[in-house]
Coordinates of C-alpha atoms in Angstrom, one line a residue:
Chain C
M1 CA -10.7 12.6 -22.6
P2 CA -10.8 8.9 -23.3
N3 CA -8.9 8.4 -20.2
L4 CA -11.3 10.4 -18.0
V5 CA -14.1 8.4 -19.4
A6 CA -12.5 5.2 -18.5
Y7 CA -11.5 6.6 -15.0
L8 CA -15.2 7.6 -14.6
H9 CA -16.6 4.2 -15.6
V10 CA -14.2 2.0 -14.0
R11 CA -13.2 3.6 -11.3
L12 CA -16.3 5.3 -10.0
N13 CA -19.0 3.4 -11.9
L14 CA -20.3 6.7 -12.6
N15 CA -23.3 7.0 -15.2
I16 CA -21.8 9.6 -17.8
A17 CA -25.2 9.8 -19.4
E18 CA -27.0 11.1 -16.1
D19 CA -24.0 13.5 -15.6
A20 CA -23.3 14.7 -18.8
E21 CA -23.3 18.4 -17.5
I22 CA -20.6 17.9 -15.1
Y23 CA -18.6 15.9 -17.7
Q24 CA -18.8 18.8 -20.3
S25 CA -17.9 21.4 -17.7
L26 CA -14.9 19.4 -16.8
T27 CA -13.7 19.0 -20.3
K28 CA -13.5 23.0 -20.7
L29 CA -10.9 23.2 -17.5
P30 CA -7.1 23.2 -18.5
E31 CA -5.5 20.0 -18.2
G32 CA -4.0 20.1 -14.7
E33 CA -6.7 21.9 -12.9
R34 CA -9.3 19.5 -14.7
S35 CA -7.7 16.4 -13.2
R36 CA -7.5 17.9 -9.7
M37 CA -11.1 19.0 -9.9
V38 CA -12.1 15.4 -11.5
R39 CA -10.5 13.7 -8.3
I40 CA -12.1 16.1 -5.5
A41 CA -15.5 16.5 -7.0
L42 CA -15.9 12.9 -8.0
L43 CA -14.4 11.4 -4.5
A44 CA -17.1 13.8 -3.0
Y45 CA -19.6 12.5 -5.4
F46 CA -18.4 8.8 -4.7
K47 CA -18.8 9.4 -0.9
G48 CA -22.2 10.5 -1.0
S49 CA -21.9 14.1 -0.6
F50 CA -24.1 15.0 -3.7
V51 CA -27.6 13.3 -3.8
S52 CA -30.1 13.6 -6.3
G53 CA -31.7 16.9 -6.5
E54 CA -29.6 18.7 -4.0
R55 CA -26.5 17.5 -6.0
R56 CA -26.2 20.8 -8.5
T57 CA -27.1 23.4 -5.7
K58 CA -24.6 22.2 -3.1
R59 CA -21.8 21.1 -5.3
T60 CA -19.7 24.1 -5.3
K61 CA -20.3 24.6 -1.4
T62 CA -19.5 21.0 -0.6
R63 CA -16.5 20.9 -2.6
Q64 CA -15.2 24.2 -1.0
A65 CA -15.6 22.9 2.3
E66 CA -13.6 19.8 1.7
I67 CA -10.7 21.7 0.4
E68 CA -10.8 24.2 2.8
P69 CA -12.0 22.9 6.3
A70 CA -13.5 25.4 8.7
E71 CA -10.8 24.9 11.5
R72 CA -7.2 24.0 11.3
P73 CA -6.2 20.4 11.5
R74 CA -5.3 19.6 15.2
P75 CA -1.5 19.5 16.1
I76 CA -0.2 16.1 16.1
P77 CA 2.0 14.8 18.5
S78 CA 5.4 12.9 18.0
I79 CA 5.4 9.4 17.0
S80 CA 7.5 8.1 20.0
P81 CA 4.9 6.5 22.5
Q82 CA 4.1 8.1 25.6
P83 CA 5.4 6.7 28.8
T84 CA 3.6 4.0 30.2
P85 CA 1.1 5.5 32.9
V86 CA 1.8 4.1 36.3
A87 CA -1.5 2.6 37.7
S88 CA -2.4 3.6 41.0
N89 CA -3.4 0.6 42.7
Q90 CA -4.0 -3.3 41.8
E91 CA -7.6 -2.5 40.5
S92 CA -6.7 -0.1 37.8
Q93 CA -4.0 -2.3 36.7
T94 CA -6.7 -5.1 36.5
T95 CA -9.0 -2.7 34.3
T96 CA -6.3 -1.7 32.2
K97 CA -5.3 -5.3 31.6
N98 CA -8.8 -6.5 30.9
S99 CA -9.6 -3.5 28.4
S100 CA -6.7 -3.9 26.4
E101 CA -7.3 -7.5 26.1
A102 CA -10.6 -6.9 25.1
A103 CA -9.5 -4.3 22.6
L104 CA -6.7 -6.8 21.3
S105 CA -9.7 -9.3 20.8
E106 CA -11.6 -7.0 18.9
M107 CA -8.6 -5.9 16.7
L108 CA -7.6 -9.6 16.1
D109 CA -11.3 -10.2 14.9
L110 CA -10.3 -7.8 12.0
I111 CA -8.2 -10.8 10.4
Q112 CA -10.4 -12.5 8.1
Chain O
M1 CA 6.0 -25.6 16.1
S2 CA 4.2 -23.4 13.4
H3 CA 6.2 -20.3 12.1
K4 CA 4.4 -16.9 12.0
I5 CA 5.2 -14.4 9.1
G6 CA 3.6 -11.2 7.9
M7 CA 3.9 -10.8 4.3
D8 CA 3.2 -7.7 2.3
L9 CA 2.5 -9.0 -1.3
G10 CA 3.4 -5.4 -2.9
K11 CA 3.0 -4.9 -6.7
G12 CA 6.9 -3.5 -6.5
H13 CA 8.3 -5.7 -3.7
I14 CA 7.2 -8.7 -1.6
K15 CA 7.9 -7.6 1.9
Y16 CA 8.1 -9.8 5.0
Q17 CA 8.9 -10.1 8.5
T18 CA 9.6 -13.3 10.4
A19 CA 10.7 -13.8 13.9
T20 CA 14.5 -13.6 12.6
G21 CA 13.7 -9.9 11.0
T22 CA 12.5 -8.4 7.6
G23 CA 13.5 -9.0 4.2
E24 CA 12.3 -8.4 0.5
I25 CA 12.3 -9.5 -3.3
P26 CA 11.2 -7.9 -6.3
A27 CA 7.9 -8.9 -7.2
W28 CA 9.2 -10.0 -10.6
L29 CA 8.4 -13.6 -12.3
S30 CA 9.4 -15.3 -15.3
R31 CA 9.6 -18.9 -16.6
G32 CA 12.7 -20.9 -17.1
R33 CA 15.8 -21.8 -15.1
I34 CA 19.1 -20.0 -13.9
T35 CA 22.3 -21.2 -14.9
Q36 CA 25.0 -19.9 -12.5
V37 CA 28.2 -19.9 -14.6
M38 CA 30.4 -18.2 -12.0
G39 CA 30.2 -16.9 -8.6
K40 CA 27.8 -17.7 -5.9
G41 CA 24.9 -15.9 -7.3
N42 CA 22.7 -13.0 -5.5
G43 CA 20.4 -15.0 -3.5
T44 CA 17.4 -14.7 -5.6
G45 CA 16.5 -18.0 -7.9
G46 CA 14.2 -20.4 -9.0
I47 CA 11.3 -22.5 -8.0
R48 CA 9.6 -25.4 -9.5
Y49 CA 5.8 -25.8 -9.0
Q50 CA 3.6 -28.2 -10.6
D51 CA 6.1 -29.1 -13.2
Q52 CA 6.7 -25.8 -14.4
E53 CA 10.0 -23.9 -13.6
Y54 CA 9.9 -20.1 -12.6
I55 CA 12.8 -17.3 -11.8
I56 CA 11.8 -15.3 -8.9
G57 CA 12.9 -11.9 -8.1
R58 CA 15.9 -9.8 -9.7
D59 CA 17.0 -12.8 -11.7
A60 CA 13.7 -13.0 -13.7
I61 CA 14.8 -10.6 -16.1
L62 CA 16.9 -13.3 -17.4
G63 CA 14.0 -15.7 -18.1
N64 CA 11.0 -15.8 -20.6
G65 CA 7.6 -14.2 -20.3
F66 CA 8.8 -11.6 -17.7
S67 CA 6.1 -10.3 -15.7
W68 CA 5.9 -7.9 -12.7
S69 CA 2.0 -7.1 -12.6
A70 CA -0.6 -8.5 -10.2
T71 CA -4.1 -7.9 -9.7
E72 CA -5.4 -5.6 -6.8
T73 CA -7.0 -8.7 -5.5
K74 CA -3.6 -10.7 -5.5
D75 CA -5.2 -13.9 -6.1
D76 CA -3.3 -14.9 -9.2
L77 CA -0.7 -17.7 -9.2
R78 CA 2.3 -15.3 -8.8
N79 CA 1.7 -14.4 -5.5
L80 CA 1.7 -18.2 -4.1
L81 CA 5.0 -18.5 -6.0
F82 CA 6.6 -15.6 -4.1
A83 CA 5.2 -16.8 -1.0
L84 CA 6.4 -20.2 -1.1
Y85 CA 9.9 -19.1 -2.4
V86 CA 10.3 -16.8 0.6
L87 CA 9.2 -19.5 3.0
G88 CA 11.4 -22.3 1.6
S89 CA 14.3 -20.1 1.3
A90 CA 13.7 -19.4 5.0
G91 CA 13.5 -23.2 5.6
I92 CA 9.7 -22.5 6.9
D93 CA 7.6 -25.7 6.4
E94 CA 4.7 -24.7 8.4
V95 CA 3.4 -21.1 8.8
D96 CA 0.5 -19.2 10.1
M97 CA 0.9 -16.1 7.7
V98 CA -1.0 -12.5 7.7
I99 CA -1.0 -10.6 4.3
G100 CA -3.1 -7.8 3.3
L101 CA -5.4 -6.6 0.6
P102 CA -6.1 -3.2 -0.6
V103 CA -9.1 -1.7 1.4
S104 CA -11.3 -2.3 -1.5
A105 CA -10.6 -5.7 -2.0
A106 CA -10.5 -6.5 1.8
G107 CA -14.1 -5.5 2.1
S108 CA -15.2 -7.9 -0.5
P109 CA -15.9 -11.6 1.0
A110 CA -15.2 -13.2 -2.4
A111 CA -12.2 -11.5 -2.8
V112 CA -10.9 -12.7 0.6
E113 CA -12.1 -16.1 -0.2
R114 CA -10.2 -16.3 -3.4
I115 CA -6.9 -15.2 -1.8
K116 CA -7.3 -17.6 1.0
S117 CA -8.1 -20.6 -1.1
L118 CA -5.2 -19.9 -3.4
L119 CA -2.8 -19.8 -0.4
N120 CA -4.0 -22.1 2.1
G121 CA -3.1 -25.5 2.4
T122 CA -0.2 -27.8 1.5
H123 CA 2.1 -27.2 -1.2
E124 CA 4.7 -29.0 -2.9
C125 CA 7.5 -27.4 -4.6
V126 CA 11.4 -27.3 -5.3
I127 CA 13.1 -24.4 -4.1
G128 CA 16.5 -24.3 -5.7
E129 CA 17.3 -28.1 -6.0
K130 CA 15.5 -28.9 -2.5
P131 CA 12.2 -30.7 -2.7
T132 CA 9.8 -28.9 0.1
S133 CA 6.1 -29.2 1.5
I134 CA 5.0 -26.3 2.8
I135 CA 1.8 -25.8 5.1
I136 CA 0.2 -22.3 4.7
R137 CA -2.6 -21.2 7.1
V138 CA -3.4 -17.8 5.9
G139 CA -5.4 -14.5 7.6
V140 CA -6.2 -11.5 5.7
L141 CA -6.3 -7.9 6.6
A142 CA -7.0 -4.7 4.9
E143 CA -3.6 -3.3 4.1
P144 CA -3.2 -0.2 6.4
L145 CA -4.2 -2.2 9.4
G146 CA -0.8 -3.8 9.2
T147 CA 0.7 -0.3 10.0
Y148 CA -2.0 0.1 13.0
F149 CA -0.9 -3.4 14.3
S150 CA 2.9 -2.2 13.9
L151 CA 2.0 0.6 16.1
C152 CA -0.3 -0.9 18.7
L153 CA 1.1 -4.5 19.3
D154 CA 4.9 -5.1 20.5
V155 CA 7.0 -7.8 19.0
E156 CA 5.3 -10.5 21.1
G157 CA 1.8 -9.5 19.9
K158 CA 1.0 -7.9 23.2
P159 CA -1.1 -4.6 22.9
I160 CA 1.0 -1.4 23.7
T161 CA -1.9 0.4 26.0
S162 CA 0.7 3.3 26.5
S163 CA 0.7 4.0 22.9
P164 CA -0.9 7.1 21.8
Y165 CA -2.4 5.4 18.9
F166 CA -4.3 2.6 20.8
N167 CA -7.3 5.0 21.6
E168 CA -6.8 8.1 19.4
L169 CA -9.0 8.2 16.2
I170 CA -6.4 8.1 13.7
G171 CA -6.4 8.1 9.9
I172 CA -3.9 5.7 8.4
V173 CA -2.9 6.5 4.7
D174 CA -1.0 4.1 2.7
I175 CA 0.8 5.0 -0.3
G176 CA 1.6 1.9 -2.2
Y177 CA 3.0 1.0 -5.4
R178 CA -0.6 0.8 -7.3
T179 CA -3.0 1.8 -4.8
L180 CA -3.5 4.6 -2.0
D181 CA -5.3 3.1 0.7
I182 CA -7.0 5.2 3.5
I183 CA -8.5 3.8 6.8
A184 CA -9.9 5.3 9.9
I185 CA -9.5 3.3 13.5
E186 CA -10.1 4.0 17.1
G187 CA -9.5 2.0 20.2
G188 CA -9.3 -1.3 17.7
K189 CA -12.4 -0.3 15.9
L190 CA -12.3 0.1 12.6
S191 CA -14.4 3.1 11.2
S192 CA -16.7 2.5 8.1
A193 CA -16.2 6.1 6.9
G194 CA -13.1 7.3 5.7
K195 CA -12.4 4.0 4.2
D196 CA -11.4 3.5 0.5
S197 CA -8.6 2.6 -2.0
T198 CA -7.7 5.2 -4.8
L199 CA -5.5 4.3 -7.9
S200 CA -3.1 7.2 -6.7
G201 CA -0.1 4.7 -5.6
I202 CA 3.5 5.8 -6.6
A203 CA 3.2 4.1 -10.0
V204 CA 1.7 6.8 -11.2
L205 CA 4.7 9.2 -10.6
F206 CA 6.9 6.3 -11.8
S207 CA 5.2 6.2 -15.0
R208 CA 5.3 9.9 -15.4
V209 CA 9.0 10.0 -15.0
C210 CA 9.4 6.7 -17.4
K211 CA 7.6 8.6 -19.8
A212 CA 9.6 11.7 -19.7
L213 CA 12.8 9.6 -20.1
E214 CA 11.1 7.6 -23.1
E215 CA 10.8 10.8 -25.1
N216 CA 14.6 10.6 -25.3
H217 CA 15.7 7.0 -25.0
G218 CA 12.8 5.2 -26.4
M219 CA 10.6 2.5 -24.7
L220 CA 12.3 1.5 -21.4
R221 CA 12.9 -2.4 -20.9
P222 CA 12.0 -4.0 -17.6
H223 CA 15.5 -3.7 -16.1
E224 CA 15.7 -0.2 -16.9
I225 CA 12.4 0.7 -15.4
E226 CA 13.6 -0.9 -12.2
K227 CA 16.9 1.3 -12.8
V228 CA 14.8 4.4 -12.8
H229 CA 12.7 3.2 -9.8
T230 CA 15.8 2.8 -7.9
W231 CA 17.3 6.2 -8.8
L232 CA 14.0 7.9 -7.9
T233 CA 13.7 6.2 -4.3
G234 CA 17.3 6.9 -3.7
G235 CA 16.5 10.5 -4.3
C236 CA 18.0 11.0 -7.7
Q237 CA 21.8 11.6 -6.4
E238 CA 23.4 11.1 -9.6
L239 CA 22.5 11.2 -13.2
I240 CA 21.8 7.2 -14.5
K241 CA 22.5 6.1 -18.1
I242 CA 19.9 4.5 -20.2
G243 CA 21.1 2.4 -22.7
G244 CA 24.4 3.6 -22.5
L245 CA 23.3 7.5 -22.8
P246 CA 23.0 9.9 -20.0
V247 CA 19.5 11.0 -19.2
R248 CA 18.9 14.8 -19.6
P249 CA 20.5 17.2 -16.8
D250 CA 17.2 18.9 -16.2
I251 CA 15.4 15.6 -15.4
P252 CA 16.1 15.9 -11.8
A253 CA 14.5 19.3 -11.7
E254 CA 11.5 17.8 -13.8
V255 CA 11.4 14.7 -11.4
A256 CA 11.0 17.3 -8.3
R257 CA 8.2 19.1 -10.0
F258 CA 6.4 15.8 -10.4
K259 CA 6.9 15.0 -6.9
A260 CA 5.5 18.1 -5.8
E261 CA 2.3 17.8 -7.9
F262 CA 1.7 14.2 -6.9
A263 CA 2.0 14.9 -3.2
G264 CA -0.7 17.8 -3.9
Q265 CA -2.9 15.3 -5.7
I266 CA -2.5 12.6 -2.8
M267 CA -3.2 15.4 0.0
D268 CA -6.4 16.6 -2.1
E269 CA -7.6 12.9 -1.9
V270 CA -6.6 12.3 1.8
Q271 CA -8.5 15.6 2.6
S272 CA -11.6 14.7 0.8
L273 CA -11.8 11.2 2.1
L274 CA -11.2 12.1 5.7
S275 CA -13.1 15.4 5.9
G276 CA -16.1 13.9 7.6
I277 CA -13.8 11.9 10.1
R278 CA -11.2 14.8 11.3
P279 CA -8.9 12.3 12.8
D280 CA -6.6 13.2 15.9
R281 CA -3.7 12.3 13.7
I282 CA -2.9 11.2 10.1
V283 CA -0.2 8.4 10.0
M284 CA 1.6 8.2 6.4
T285 CA 2.8 4.8 5.3
G286 CA 3.9 2.8 2.4
G287 CA 6.9 3.0 0.2
G288 CA 5.2 6.3 -1.3
A289 CA 5.3 7.9 2.0
A290 CA 8.9 7.3 2.4
L291 CA 9.5 8.9 -1.2
L292 CA 7.4 11.8 -0.8
R293 CA 7.8 12.6 2.8
N294 CA 9.4 16.0 2.0
E295 CA 6.7 17.1 -0.5
L296 CA 3.9 16.0 2.0
I297 CA 5.3 17.6 4.9
K298 CA 5.6 20.9 2.9
I299 CA 1.8 20.5 2.3
N300 CA 0.6 19.6 5.7
P301 CA 3.5 19.8 8.4
D302 CA 1.4 18.2 10.9
L303 CA 1.3 14.6 9.4
T304 CA 3.1 11.9 11.3
F305 CA 5.2 9.2 9.2
H306 CA 5.6 6.0 10.4
P307 CA 9.2 5.2 11.3
N308 CA 9.7 2.3 8.8
P309 CA 6.9 3.2 6.3
R310 CA 8.1 0.8 3.6
F311 CA 7.9 -2.4 6.2
A312 CA 5.1 -1.1 8.0
N313 CA 2.4 -3.6 6.9
A314 CA 4.5 -6.6 6.9
I315 CA 5.4 -5.9 10.6
G316 CA 2.3 -5.4 11.6
F317 CA 1.0 -8.5 9.9
Y318 CA 3.8 -10.5 11.6
R319 CA 2.7 -9.0 15.2
A320 CA -1.1 -9.8 14.3
A321 CA -0.1 -13.5 13.3
V322 CA 1.9 -13.9 16.6
A323 CA -0.9 -12.2 18.7
R324 CA -3.4 -14.6 17.1
G325 CA -1.3 -17.5 18.0
R326 CA -1.0 -16.3 21.7
Q327 CA -5.0 -16.0 21.6
N328 CA -5.8 -19.5 20.2
A329 CA -2.8 -21.2 22.3

């Protein structure tokens, strides 16, 4: 278990003392299942799914919801770009150009 | 005129795109100098920087102090050496460069500032035998954004408004060598949720396979590890030899099992991190996506794979550099 302890400390900055119960229950699982559950449970923990007193009661339900979403993922279309839509008039062309330039400007702002 | 380059400073390979095309070198480094005894060499070689000789790329196994690891923040000298070597070899003396950091590091202003101060400026070096002065101006992006730009910008850096990726809410999963990076983005806006890095890069798979081989062959040397990596990425077509001995015939089946298990681990993480976002599509990219494509599709047939996953980030970084150049012109 030293690797798990290191993982919890370094990767998730998790306070082992506070979460000794979670840690102890994880150590009882078979190795493959344990590492899988550690990832799922701790990722959810890290993302803030478990909060203070609600953590223990909601843990199982939250984890299950993350493993099995209520709906199937929506179908994903092909990677090929769709044909360029034909603008009906000059105004729509201008609007499209302006909005795309604005979006581009926002995208480039992401460069630090 | 200033050149543009997109450079993906990966842990396994340095990949880049310029106006003339893409290229890559192994991210290996050692100290020393290569002596070409016969033939013309293989295009990798040396760089002299601050009175120190370094060997870059495949030839680095012939030098002293071989190393191939880098920090997640990529702000160590080796990445400057790789960048200078790539630029000098391409005859570029002034460049606007865009690079990437893992999502977690890109969110840290201090980490961004460190790598910018490493790379920005005028650098004097000798590539091969040629003294060179190279001016670098660098911009930094979260790595999966490179993939996004590769899909939403054309080669001239103009937005492809007809691209389905332009307006949809998409999750981008970049399976790199050391890290797995995830972002969600819609209409040029980066979501603050569903954005994270984990340590599930393909190095996990590589090290597991190497460990299995070391049971029979002892500790693998760097060039043997590279041999194993090449064998894995090539689909384990023929059995390789380690130290002159063939690997166990059941190793390919073991590798197939490792790959299936690792793909399951990755999809667990992706599902967990993107469950609050529910993107219209999930785009898989990075060298790990290419390596695990079949296994990932078995788990989720609706995944979309980037057409050039290994170079997706470098291509996008380049297009972003071109777009920014147009904007500032």
